[in-house]
Amino acid sequence: MLTLWQAEWCPYSSRVRESLTEYGLDFVAKQVPASRRDREAMREAVGIDAIPVLVLDDGTVITDFQEMLTWIREHHQRPADADRHREKWFEDAPRRDPKHILT
């Protein structure tokens, strides 16, 4: 299974998550600490502490988010409802207000 080392606040992580979802790909999201110095587990697992990092099924590590998006496009069929996922994201975007997040 694909593994994405990421954080919700990271715009590059967000773009990779969106692409994985649009392509219907299952993945495990590994949350990382906000501070790079606290990412020991990530450094041990993938050798770096910058996000996002995508680990493929064969263990290949991709560290550049543009390369991640290219890999997704080149290795997977885009499903028929991919555009609808994108539309739903934009429909819900105005409601993406931190005050509405439950804590």
PDB file of N, CA and C in Angstrom:
ATOM      1  N   MET A   1       0.835  -1.178   0.000  1.00  0.00           N
ATOM      2  CA  MET A   1       0.000   0.000   0.000  1.00  0.00           C
ATOM      3  C   MET A   1       0.883   1.246   0.000  1.00  0.00           C
ATOM      4  N   LEU A   2       0.449   2.263  -0.707  1.00  0.00           N
ATOM      5  CA  LEU A   2       1.167   3.530  -0.728  1.00  0.00           C
ATOM      6  C   LEU A   2       1.156   4.159   0.666  1.00  0.00           C
ATOM      7  N   THR A   3       2.244   4.817   1.012  1.00  0.00           N
ATOM      8  CA  THR A   3       2.331   5.523   2.286  1.00  0.00           C
ATOM      9  C   THR A   3       2.728   6.963   2.014  1.00  0.00           C
ATOM     10  N   LEU A   4       1.957   7.894   2.564  1.00  0.00           N
ATOM     11  CA  LEU A   4       2.238   9.316   2.403  1.00  0.00           C
ATOM     12  C   LEU A   4       2.591   9.907   3.756  1.00  0.00           C
ATOM     13  N   TRP A   5       3.847  10.335   3.898  1.00  0.00           N
ATOM     14  CA  TRP A   5       4.275  11.069   5.089  1.00  0.00           C
ATOM     15  C   TRP A   5       3.879  12.518   4.843  1.00  0.00           C
ATOM     16  N   GLN A   6       3.064  13.074   5.752  1.00  0.00           N
ATOM     17  CA  GLN A   6       2.442  14.353   5.451  1.00  0.00           C
ATOM     18  C   GLN A   6       1.903  15.043   6.693  1.00  0.00           C
ATOM     19  N   ALA A   7       1.399  16.263   6.486  1.00  0.00           N
ATOM     20  CA  ALA A   7       0.693  17.008   7.523  1.00  0.00           C
ATOM     21  C   ALA A   7      -0.496  17.704   6.865  1.00  0.00           C
ATOM     22  N   GLU A   8      -1.576  17.810   7.582  1.00  0.00           N
ATOM     23  CA  GLU A   8      -2.785  18.433   7.037  1.00  0.00           C
ATOM     24  C   GLU A   8      -2.564  19.886   6.647  1.00  0.00           C
ATOM     25  N   TRP A   9      -1.705  20.589   7.342  1.00  0.00           N
ATOM     26  CA  TRP A   9      -1.472  22.014   7.075  1.00  0.00           C
ATOM     27  C   TRP A   9      -0.564  22.256   5.879  1.00  0.00           C
ATOM     28  N   CYS A  10       0.083  21.226   5.368  1.00  0.00           N
ATOM     29  CA  CYS A  10       1.051  21.371   4.277  1.00  0.00           C
ATOM     30  C   CYS A  10       0.329  21.405   2.928  1.00  0.00           C
ATOM     31  N   PRO A  11       0.441  22.492   2.164  1.00  0.00           N
ATOM     32  CA  PRO A  11      -0.265  22.568   0.876  1.00  0.00           C
ATOM     33  C   PRO A  11       0.217  21.534  -0.141  1.00  0.00           C
ATOM     34  N   TYR A  12       1.484  21.154  -0.073  1.00  0.00           N
ATOM     35  CA  TYR A  12       1.996  20.138  -1.000  1.00  0.00           C
ATOM     36  C   TYR A  12       1.438  18.763  -0.645  1.00  0.00           C
ATOM     37  N   SER A  13       1.365  18.472   0.653  1.00  0.00           N
ATOM     38  CA  SER A  13       0.739  17.223   1.102  1.00  0.00           C
ATOM     39  C   SER A  13      -0.715  17.179   0.655  1.00  0.00           C
ATOM     40  N   SER A  14      -1.397  18.295   0.801  1.00  0.00           N
ATOM     41  CA  SER A  14      -2.802  18.374   0.424  1.00  0.00           C
ATOM     42  C   SER A  14      -2.985  18.053  -1.055  1.00  0.00           C
ATOM     43  N   ARG A  15      -2.136  18.604  -1.896  1.00  0.00           N
ATOM     44  CA  ARG A  15      -2.264  18.370  -3.333  1.00  0.00           C
ATOM     45  C   ARG A  15      -2.039  16.903  -3.685  1.00  0.00           C
ATOM     46  N   VAL A  16      -1.092  16.263  -3.011  1.00  0.00           N
ATOM     47  CA  VAL A  16      -0.842  14.842  -3.266  1.00  0.00           C
ATOM     48  C   VAL A  16      -2.035  14.014  -2.779  1.00  0.00           C
ATOM     49  N   ARG A  17      -2.563  14.317  -1.584  1.00  0.00           N
ATOM     50  CA  ARG A  17      -3.749  13.605  -1.081  1.00  0.00           C
ATOM     51  C   ARG A  17      -4.915  13.738  -2.046  1.00  0.00           C
ATOM     52  N   GLU A  18      -5.126  14.950  -2.558  1.00  0.00           N
ATOM     53  CA  GLU A  18      -6.219  15.181  -3.499  1.00  0.00           C
ATOM     54  C   GLU A  18      -6.043  14.327  -4.753  1.00  0.00           C
ATOM     55  N   SER A  19      -4.835  14.267  -5.267  1.00  0.00           N
ATOM     56  CA  SER A  19      -4.576  13.480  -6.469  1.00  0.00           C
ATOM     57  C   SER A  19      -4.783  11.994  -6.211  1.00  0.00           C
ATOM     58  N   LEU A  20      -4.287  11.504  -5.095  1.00  0.00           N
ATOM     59  CA  LEU A  20      -4.486  10.095  -4.746  1.00  0.00           C
ATOM     60  C   LEU A  20      -5.974   9.771  -4.657  1.00  0.00           C
ATOM     61  N   THR A  21      -6.736  10.670  -4.069  1.00  0.00           N
ATOM     62  CA  THR A  21      -8.179  10.469  -3.934  1.00  0.00           C
ATOM     63  C   THR A  21      -8.859  10.507  -5.301  1.00  0.00           C
ATOM     64  N   GLU A  22      -8.512  11.493  -6.119  1.00  0.00           N
ATOM     65  CA  GLU A  22      -9.108  11.601  -7.450  1.00  0.00           C
ATOM     66  C   GLU A  22      -8.847  10.346  -8.286  1.00  0.00           C
ATOM     67  N   TYR A  23      -7.696   9.742  -8.104  1.00  0.00           N
ATOM     68  CA  TYR A  23      -7.356   8.537  -8.864  1.00  0.00           C
ATOM     69  C   TYR A  23      -7.853   7.260  -8.178  1.00  0.00           C
ATOM     70  N   GLY A  24      -8.516   7.411  -7.045  1.00  0.00           N
ATOM     71  CA  GLY A  24      -9.086   6.252  -6.358  1.00  0.00           C
ATOM     72  C   GLY A  24      -8.054   5.343  -5.725  1.00  0.00           C
ATOM     73  N   LEU A  25      -6.904   5.904  -5.358  1.00  0.00           N
ATOM     74  CA  LEU A  25      -5.821   5.096  -4.802  1.00  0.00           C
ATOM     75  C   LEU A  25      -5.882   5.079  -3.275  1.00  0.00           C
ATOM     76  N   ASP A  26      -5.820   3.889  -2.719  1.00  0.00           N
ATOM     77  CA  ASP A  26      -5.760   3.760  -1.267  1.00  0.00           C
ATOM     78  C   ASP A  26      -4.342   4.065  -0.805  1.00  0.00           C
ATOM     79  N   PHE A  27      -4.233   4.703   0.344  1.00  0.00           N
ATOM     80  CA  PHE A  27      -2.927   5.027   0.896  1.00  0.00           C
ATOM     81  C   PHE A  27      -3.033   5.168   2.408  1.00  0.00           C
ATOM     82  N   VAL A  28      -1.902   5.006   3.043  1.00  0.00           N
ATOM     83  CA  VAL A  28      -1.803   5.241   4.483  1.00  0.00           C
ATOM     84  C   VAL A  28      -1.182   6.613   4.653  1.00  0.00           C
ATOM     85  N   ALA A  29      -1.827   7.464   5.444  1.00  0.00           N
ATOM     86  CA  ALA A  29      -1.289   8.793   5.736  1.00  0.00           C
ATOM     87  C   ALA A  29      -0.564   8.738   7.073  1.00  0.00           C
ATOM     88  N   LYS A  30       0.721   9.036   7.043  1.00  0.00           N
ATOM     89  CA  LYS A  30       1.536   9.090   8.259  1.00  0.00           C
ATOM     90  C   LYS A  30       1.672  10.552   8.650  1.00  0.00           C
ATOM     91  N   GLN A  31       1.100  10.898   9.786  1.00  0.00           N
ATOM     92  CA  GLN A  31       1.181  12.272  10.278  1.00  0.00           C
ATOM     93  C   GLN A  31       2.561  12.518  10.868  1.00  0.00           C
ATOM     94  N   VAL A  32       3.097  13.701  10.636  1.00  0.00           N
ATOM     95  CA  VAL A  32       4.414  14.034  11.160  1.00  0.00           C
ATOM     96  C   VAL A  32       4.299  15.204  12.134  1.00  0.00           C
ATOM     97  N   PRO A  33       5.238  15.302  13.079  1.00  0.00           N
ATOM     98  CA  PRO A  33       5.258  16.468  13.962  1.00  0.00           C
ATOM     99  C   PRO A  33       5.467  17.754  13.157  1.00  0.00           C
ATOM    100  N   ALA A  34       4.978  18.853  13.670  1.00  0.00           N
ATOM    101  CA  ALA A  34       5.110  20.135  12.983  1.00  0.00           C
ATOM    102  C   ALA A  34       6.575  20.548  12.844  1.00  0.00           C
ATOM    103  N   SER A  35       7.367  20.263  13.835  1.00  0.00           N
ATOM    104  CA  SER A  35       8.776  20.643  13.815  1.00  0.00           C
ATOM    105  C   SER A  35       9.623  19.536  13.197  1.00  0.00           C
ATOM    106  N   ARG A  36      10.470  19.909  12.243  1.00  0.00           N
ATOM    107  CA  ARG A  36      11.341  18.922  11.599  1.00  0.00           C
ATOM    108  C   ARG A  36      12.243  18.213  12.602  1.00  0.00           C
ATOM    109  N   ARG A  37      12.703  18.912  13.599  1.00  0.00           N
ATOM    110  CA  ARG A  37      13.630  18.293  14.546  1.00  0.00           C
ATOM    111  C   ARG A  37      12.973  17.165  15.346  1.00  0.00           C
ATOM    112  N   ASP A  38      11.638  17.125  15.348  1.00  0.00           N
ATOM    113  CA  ASP A  38      10.907  16.085  16.082  1.00  0.00           C
ATOM    114  C   ASP A  38      10.484  14.913  15.193  1.00  0.00           C
ATOM    115  N   ARG A  39      10.984  14.842  13.992  1.00  0.00           N
ATOM    116  CA  ARG A  39      10.569  13.806  13.035  1.00  0.00           C
ATOM    117  C   ARG A  39      11.557  12.648  12.964  1.00  0.00           C
ATOM    118  N   GLU A  40      11.988  12.159  14.113  1.00  0.00           N
ATOM    119  CA  GLU A  40      12.955  11.056  14.147  1.00  0.00           C
ATOM    120  C   GLU A  40      12.424   9.817  13.439  1.00  0.00           C
ATOM    121  N   ALA A  41      11.162   9.473  13.696  1.00  0.00           N
ATOM    122  CA  ALA A  41      10.581   8.265  13.091  1.00  0.00           C
ATOM    123  C   ALA A  41      10.580   8.373  11.566  1.00  0.00           C
ATOM    124  N   MET A  42      10.286   9.545  11.064  1.00  0.00           N
ATOM    125  CA  MET A  42      10.277   9.736   9.619  1.00  0.00           C
ATOM    126  C   MET A  42      11.694   9.628   9.054  1.00  0.00           C
ATOM    127  N   ARG A  43      12.652  10.257   9.707  1.00  0.00           N
ATOM    128  CA  ARG A  43      14.044  10.179   9.244  1.00  0.00           C
ATOM    129  C   ARG A  43      14.528   8.740   9.220  1.00  0.00           C
ATOM    130  N   GLU A  44      14.177   7.977  10.247  1.00  0.00           N
ATOM    131  CA  GLU A  44      14.576   6.567  10.301  1.00  0.00           C
ATOM    132  C   GLU A  44      13.919   5.758   9.179  1.00  0.00           C
ATOM    133  N   ALA A  45      12.664   6.060   8.887  1.00  0.00           N
ATOM    134  CA  ALA A  45      11.918   5.275   7.900  1.00  0.00           C
ATOM    135  C   ALA A  45      12.268   5.623   6.455  1.00  0.00           C
ATOM    136  N   VAL A  46      12.439   6.920   6.148  1.00  0.00           N
ATOM    137  CA  VAL A  46      12.620   7.319   4.742  1.00  0.00           C
ATOM    138  C   VAL A  46      13.890   8.129   4.494  1.00  0.00           C
ATOM    139  N   GLY A  47      14.641   8.441   5.540  1.00  0.00           N
ATOM    140  CA  GLY A  47      15.927   9.100   5.371  1.00  0.00           C
ATOM    141  C   GLY A  47      15.910  10.607   5.303  1.00  0.00           C
ATOM    142  N   ILE A  48      14.733  11.211   5.331  1.00  0.00           N
ATOM    143  CA  ILE A  48      14.644  12.674   5.331  1.00  0.00           C
ATOM    144  C   ILE A  48      13.531  13.118   6.267  1.00  0.00           C
ATOM    145  N   ASP A  49      13.428  14.441   6.467  1.00  0.00           N
ATOM    146  CA  ASP A  49      12.381  14.939   7.362  1.00  0.00           C
ATOM    147  C   ASP A  49      11.502  16.006   6.713  1.00  0.00           C
ATOM    148  N   ALA A  50      11.632  16.212   5.400  1.00  0.00           N
ATOM    149  CA  ALA A  50      10.799  17.181   4.680  1.00  0.00           C
ATOM    150  C   ALA A  50       9.571  16.464   4.127  1.00  0.00           C
ATOM    151  N   ILE A  51       8.434  17.146   4.118  1.00  0.00           N
ATOM    152  CA  ILE A  51       7.190  16.554   3.620  1.00  0.00           C
ATOM    153  C   ILE A  51       6.732  17.301   2.374  1.00  0.00           C
ATOM    154  N   PRO A  52       5.921  16.627   1.570  1.00  0.00           N
ATOM    155  CA  PRO A  52       5.470  15.247   1.664  1.00  0.00           C
ATOM    156  C   PRO A  52       6.514  14.269   1.124  1.00  0.00           C
ATOM    157  N   VAL A  53       6.347  13.013   1.517  1.00  0.00           N
ATOM    158  CA  VAL A  53       7.136  11.907   0.991  1.00  0.00           C
ATOM    159  C   VAL A  53       6.153  10.788   0.669  1.00  0.00           C
ATOM    160  N   LEU A  54       6.248  10.254  -0.539  1.00  0.00           N
ATOM    161  CA  LEU A  54       5.403   9.143  -0.941  1.00  0.00           C
ATOM    162  C   LEU A  54       6.269   7.900  -1.069  1.00  0.00           C
ATOM    163  N   VAL A  55       5.870   6.840  -0.355  1.00  0.00           N
ATOM    164  CA  VAL A  55       6.578   5.564  -0.430  1.00  0.00           C
ATOM    165  C   VAL A  55       5.692   4.608  -1.222  1.00  0.00           C
ATOM    166  N   LEU A  56       6.250   4.111  -2.323  1.00  0.00           N
ATOM    167  CA  LEU A  56       5.501   3.200  -3.190  1.00  0.00           C
ATOM    168  C   LEU A  56       5.493   1.789  -2.623  1.00  0.00           C
ATOM    169  N   ASP A  57       4.647   0.951  -3.191  1.00  0.00           N
ATOM    170  CA  ASP A  57       4.513  -0.434  -2.738  1.00  0.00           C
ATOM    171  C   ASP A  57       5.839  -1.191  -2.745  1.00  0.00           C
ATOM    172  N   ASP A  58       6.714  -0.859  -3.688  1.00  0.00           N
ATOM    173  CA  ASP A  58       7.996  -1.559  -3.788  1.00  0.00           C
ATOM    174  C   ASP A  58       9.090  -0.938  -2.918  1.00  0.00           C
ATOM    175  N   GLY A  59       8.732   0.063  -2.119  1.00  0.00           N
ATOM    176  CA  GLY A  59       9.692   0.714  -1.234  1.00  0.00           C
ATOM    177  C   GLY A  59      10.362   1.945  -1.814  1.00  0.00           C
ATOM    178  N   THR A  60      10.116   2.224  -3.095  1.00  0.00           N
ATOM    179  CA  THR A  60      10.667   3.429  -3.714  1.00  0.00           C
ATOM    180  C   THR A  60      10.148   4.661  -2.985  1.00  0.00           C
ATOM    181  N   VAL A  61      11.044   5.607  -2.714  1.00  0.00           N
ATOM    182  CA  VAL A  61      10.694   6.825  -1.996  1.00  0.00           C
ATOM    183  C   VAL A  61      10.731   8.001  -2.972  1.00  0.00           C
ATOM    184  N   ILE A  62       9.632   8.743  -3.055  1.00  0.00           N
ATOM    185  CA  ILE A  62       9.560   9.944  -3.883  1.00  0.00           C
ATOM    186  C   ILE A  62       9.456  11.143  -2.941  1.00  0.00           C
ATOM    187  N   THR A  63      10.380  12.093  -3.094  1.00  0.00           N
ATOM    188  CA  THR A  63      10.430  13.226  -2.168  1.00  0.00           C
ATOM    189  C   THR A  63       9.970  14.545  -2.781  1.00  0.00           C
ATOM    190  N   ASP A  64       9.805  14.606  -4.097  1.00  0.00           N
ATOM    191  CA  ASP A  64       9.361  15.833  -4.752  1.00  0.00           C
ATOM    192  C   ASP A  64       7.875  15.714  -5.079  1.00  0.00           C
ATOM    193  N   PHE A  65       7.077  16.680  -4.631  1.00  0.00           N
ATOM    194  CA  PHE A  65       5.634  16.524  -4.803  1.00  0.00           C
ATOM    195  C   PHE A  65       5.227  16.541  -6.270  1.00  0.00           C
ATOM    196  N   GLN A  66       5.933  17.275  -7.122  1.00  0.00           N
ATOM    197  CA  GLN A  66       5.613  17.254  -8.556  1.00  0.00           C
ATOM    198  C   GLN A  66       5.894  15.863  -9.146  1.00  0.00           C
ATOM    199  N   GLU A  67       6.969  15.230  -8.701  1.00  0.00           N
ATOM    200  CA  GLU A  67       7.269  13.867  -9.148  1.00  0.00           C
ATOM    201  C   GLU A  67       6.192  12.894  -8.669  1.00  0.00           C
ATOM    202  N   MET A  68       5.656  13.124  -7.475  1.00  0.00           N
ATOM    203  CA  MET A  68       4.566  12.284  -6.968  1.00  0.00           C
ATOM    204  C   MET A  68       3.354  12.391  -7.883  1.00  0.00           C
ATOM    205  N   LEU A  69       2.987  13.623  -8.247  1.00  0.00           N
ATOM    206  CA  LEU A  69       1.826  13.827  -9.110  1.00  0.00           C
ATOM    207  C   LEU A  69       2.057  13.197 -10.484  1.00  0.00           C
ATOM    208  N   THR A  70       3.251  13.331 -10.996  1.00  0.00           N
ATOM    209  CA  THR A  70       3.589  12.718 -12.288  1.00  0.00           C
ATOM    210  C   THR A  70       3.503  11.199 -12.198  1.00  0.00           C
ATOM    211  N   TRP A  71       4.040  10.614 -11.130  1.00  0.00           N
ATOM    212  CA  TRP A  71       3.987   9.158 -10.960  1.00  0.00           C
ATOM    213  C   TRP A  71       2.543   8.679 -10.923  1.00  0.00           C
ATOM    214  N   ILE A  72       1.693   9.390 -10.192  1.00  0.00           N
ATOM    215  CA  ILE A  72       0.277   9.004 -10.108  1.00  0.00           C
ATOM    216  C   ILE A  72      -0.341   9.012 -11.508  1.00  0.00           C
ATOM    217  N   ARG A  73      -0.129  10.097 -12.251  1.00  0.00           N
ATOM    218  CA  ARG A  73      -0.709  10.211 -13.600  1.00  0.00           C
ATOM    219  C   ARG A  73      -0.169   9.148 -14.555  1.00  0.00           C
ATOM    220  N   GLU A  74       1.133   8.863 -14.465  1.00  0.00           N
ATOM    221  CA  GLU A  74       1.745   7.940 -15.421  1.00  0.00           C
ATOM    222  C   GLU A  74       1.493   6.464 -15.115  1.00  0.00           C
ATOM    223  N   HIS A  75       1.165   6.143 -13.870  1.00  0.00           N
ATOM    224  CA  HIS A  75       1.035   4.739 -13.489  1.00  0.00           C
ATOM    225  C   HIS A  75      -0.395   4.297 -13.165  1.00  0.00           C
ATOM    226  N   HIS A  76      -1.347   5.202 -13.268  1.00  0.00           N
ATOM    227  CA  HIS A  76      -2.720   4.847 -12.895  1.00  0.00           C
ATOM    228  C   HIS A  76      -3.721   5.473 -13.854  1.00  0.00           C
ATOM    229  N   GLN A  77      -4.796   4.733 -14.098  1.00  0.00           N
ATOM    230  CA  GLN A  77      -5.909   5.233 -14.894  1.00  0.00           C
ATOM    231  C   GLN A  77      -6.703   6.220 -14.056  1.00  0.00           C
ATOM    232  N   ARG A  78      -7.066   7.306 -14.652  1.00  0.00           N
ATOM    233  CA  ARG A  78      -7.918   8.277 -13.963  1.00  0.00           C
ATOM    234  C   ARG A  78      -9.362   7.770 -14.047  1.00  0.00           C
ATOM    235  N   PRO A  79     -10.015   7.542 -12.897  1.00  0.00           N
ATOM    236  CA  PRO A  79     -11.370   7.006 -12.940  1.00  0.00           C
ATOM    237  C   PRO A  79     -12.383   8.009 -13.495  1.00  0.00           C
ATOM    238  N   ALA A  80     -13.519   7.499 -13.902  1.00  0.00           N
ATOM    239  CA  ALA A  80     -14.556   8.334 -14.508  1.00  0.00           C
ATOM    240  C   ALA A  80     -15.043   9.431 -13.575  1.00  0.00           C
ATOM    241  N   ASP A  81     -15.043   9.193 -12.274  1.00  0.00           N
ATOM    242  CA  ASP A  81     -15.563  10.198 -11.338  1.00  0.00           C
ATOM    243  C   ASP A  81     -14.479  11.117 -10.762  1.00  0.00           C
ATOM    244  N   ALA A  82     -13.282  11.114 -11.344  1.00  0.00           N
ATOM    245  CA  ALA A  82     -12.194  11.948 -10.824  1.00  0.00           C
ATOM    246  C   ALA A  82     -12.556  13.430 -10.858  1.00  0.00           C
ATOM    247  N   ASP A  83     -13.171  13.884 -11.942  1.00  0.00           N
ATOM    248  CA  ASP A  83     -13.550  15.294 -12.022  1.00  0.00           C
ATOM    249  C   ASP A  83     -14.591  15.649 -10.970  1.00  0.00           C
ATOM    250  N   ARG A  84     -15.443  14.702 -10.653  1.00  0.00           N
ATOM    251  CA  ARG A  84     -16.469  14.967  -9.637  1.00  0.00           C
ATOM    252  C   ARG A  84     -15.827  15.149  -8.261  1.00  0.00           C
ATOM    253  N   HIS A  85     -14.772  14.389  -7.970  1.00  0.00           N
ATOM    254  CA  HIS A  85     -14.044  14.595  -6.713  1.00  0.00           C
ATOM    255  C   HIS A  85     -13.517  16.023  -6.651  1.00  0.00           C
ATOM    256  N   ARG A  86     -12.932  16.494  -7.739  1.00  0.00           N
ATOM    257  CA  ARG A  86     -12.394  17.866  -7.790  1.00  0.00           C
ATOM    258  C   ARG A  86     -13.521  18.880  -7.614  1.00  0.00           C
ATOM    259  N   GLU A  87     -14.656  18.673  -8.279  1.00  0.00           N
ATOM    260  CA  GLU A  87     -15.797  19.575  -8.146  1.00  0.00           C
ATOM    261  C   GLU A  87     -16.289  19.637  -6.706  1.00  0.00           C
ATOM    262  N   LYS A  88     -16.372  18.474  -6.059  1.00  0.00           N
ATOM    263  CA  LYS A  88     -16.829  18.440  -4.657  1.00  0.00           C
ATOM    264  C   LYS A  88     -15.886  19.227  -3.764  1.00  0.00           C
ATOM    265  N   TRP A  89     -14.582  19.130  -4.035  1.00  0.00           N
ATOM    266  CA  TRP A  89     -13.620  19.871  -3.230  1.00  0.00           C
ATOM    267  C   TRP A  89     -13.910  21.361  -3.330  1.00  0.00           C
ATOM    268  N   PHE A  90     -14.135  21.868  -4.549  1.00  0.00           N
ATOM    269  CA  PHE A  90     -14.404  23.290  -4.731  1.00  0.00           C
ATOM    270  C   PHE A  90     -15.760  23.686  -4.159  1.00  0.00           C
ATOM    271  N   GLU A  91     -16.737  22.802  -4.236  1.00  0.00           N
ATOM    272  CA  GLU A  91     -18.044  23.090  -3.642  1.00  0.00           C
ATOM    273  C   GLU A  91     -17.922  23.298  -2.142  1.00  0.00           C
ATOM    274  N   ASP A  92     -17.104  22.491  -1.493  1.00  0.00           N
ATOM    275  CA  ASP A  92     -16.948  22.558  -0.048  1.00  0.00           C
ATOM    276  C   ASP A  92     -15.918  23.577   0.407  1.00  0.00           C
ATOM    277  N   ALA A  93     -15.096  24.091  -0.497  1.00  0.00           N
ATOM    278  CA  ALA A  93     -14.002  24.990  -0.128  1.00  0.00           C
ATOM    279  C   ALA A  93     -14.446  26.195   0.706  1.00  0.00           C
ATOM    280  N   PRO A  94     -15.560  26.862   0.403  1.00  0.00           N
ATOM    281  CA  PRO A  94     -15.931  28.019   1.233  1.00  0.00           C
ATOM    282  C   PRO A  94     -16.181  27.663   2.695  1.00  0.00           C
ATOM    283  N   ARG A  95     -16.497  26.411   2.963  1.00  0.00           N
ATOM    284  CA  ARG A  95     -16.759  25.999   4.343  1.00  0.00           C
ATOM    285  C   ARG A  95     -15.487  25.582   5.066  1.00  0.00           C
ATOM    286  N   ARG A  96     -14.357  25.657   4.422  1.00  0.00           N
ATOM    287  CA  ARG A  96     -13.092  25.259   5.028  1.00  0.00           C
ATOM    288  C   ARG A  96     -12.566  26.392   5.906  1.00  0.00           C
ATOM    289  N   ASP A  97     -13.219  26.565   7.020  1.00  0.00           N
ATOM    290  CA  ASP A  97     -12.880  27.629   7.948  1.00  0.00           C
ATOM    291  C   ASP A  97     -12.421  26.983   9.258  1.00  0.00           C
ATOM    292  N   PRO A  98     -11.278  27.384   9.811  1.00  0.00           N
ATOM    293  CA  PRO A  98     -10.773  26.753  11.049  1.00  0.00           C
ATOM    294  C   PRO A  98     -11.771  26.801  12.202  1.00  0.00           C
ATOM    295  N   LYS A  99     -12.675  27.774  12.208  1.00  0.00           N
ATOM    296  CA  LYS A  99     -13.662  27.855  13.285  1.00  0.00           C
ATOM    297  C   LYS A  99     -14.644  26.693  13.262  1.00  0.00           C
ATOM    298  N   HIS A 100     -14.761  26.037  12.115  1.00  0.00           N
ATOM    299  CA  HIS A 100     -15.716  24.933  11.980  1.00  0.00           C
ATOM    300  C   HIS A 100     -15.094  23.573  12.263  1.00  0.00           C
ATOM    301  N   ILE A 101     -13.835  23.547  12.579  1.00  0.00           N
ATOM    302  CA  ILE A 101     -13.166  22.282  12.870  1.00  0.00           C
ATOM    303  C   ILE A 101     -13.420  21.906  14.329  1.00  0.00           C
ATOM    304  N   LEU A 102     -13.877  20.701  14.537  1.00  0.00           N
ATOM    305  CA  LEU A 102     -14.129  20.239  15.892  1.00  0.00           C
ATOM    306  C   LEU A 102     -12.803  19.912  16.571  1.00  0.00           C
ATOM    307  N   THR A 103     -12.674  20.282  17.811  1.00  0.00           N
ATOM    308  CA  THR A 103     -11.443  19.957  18.549  1.00  0.00           C
ATOM    309  C   THR A 103     -11.766  19.072  19.725  1.00  0.00           C
TER     310      THR A 103
END
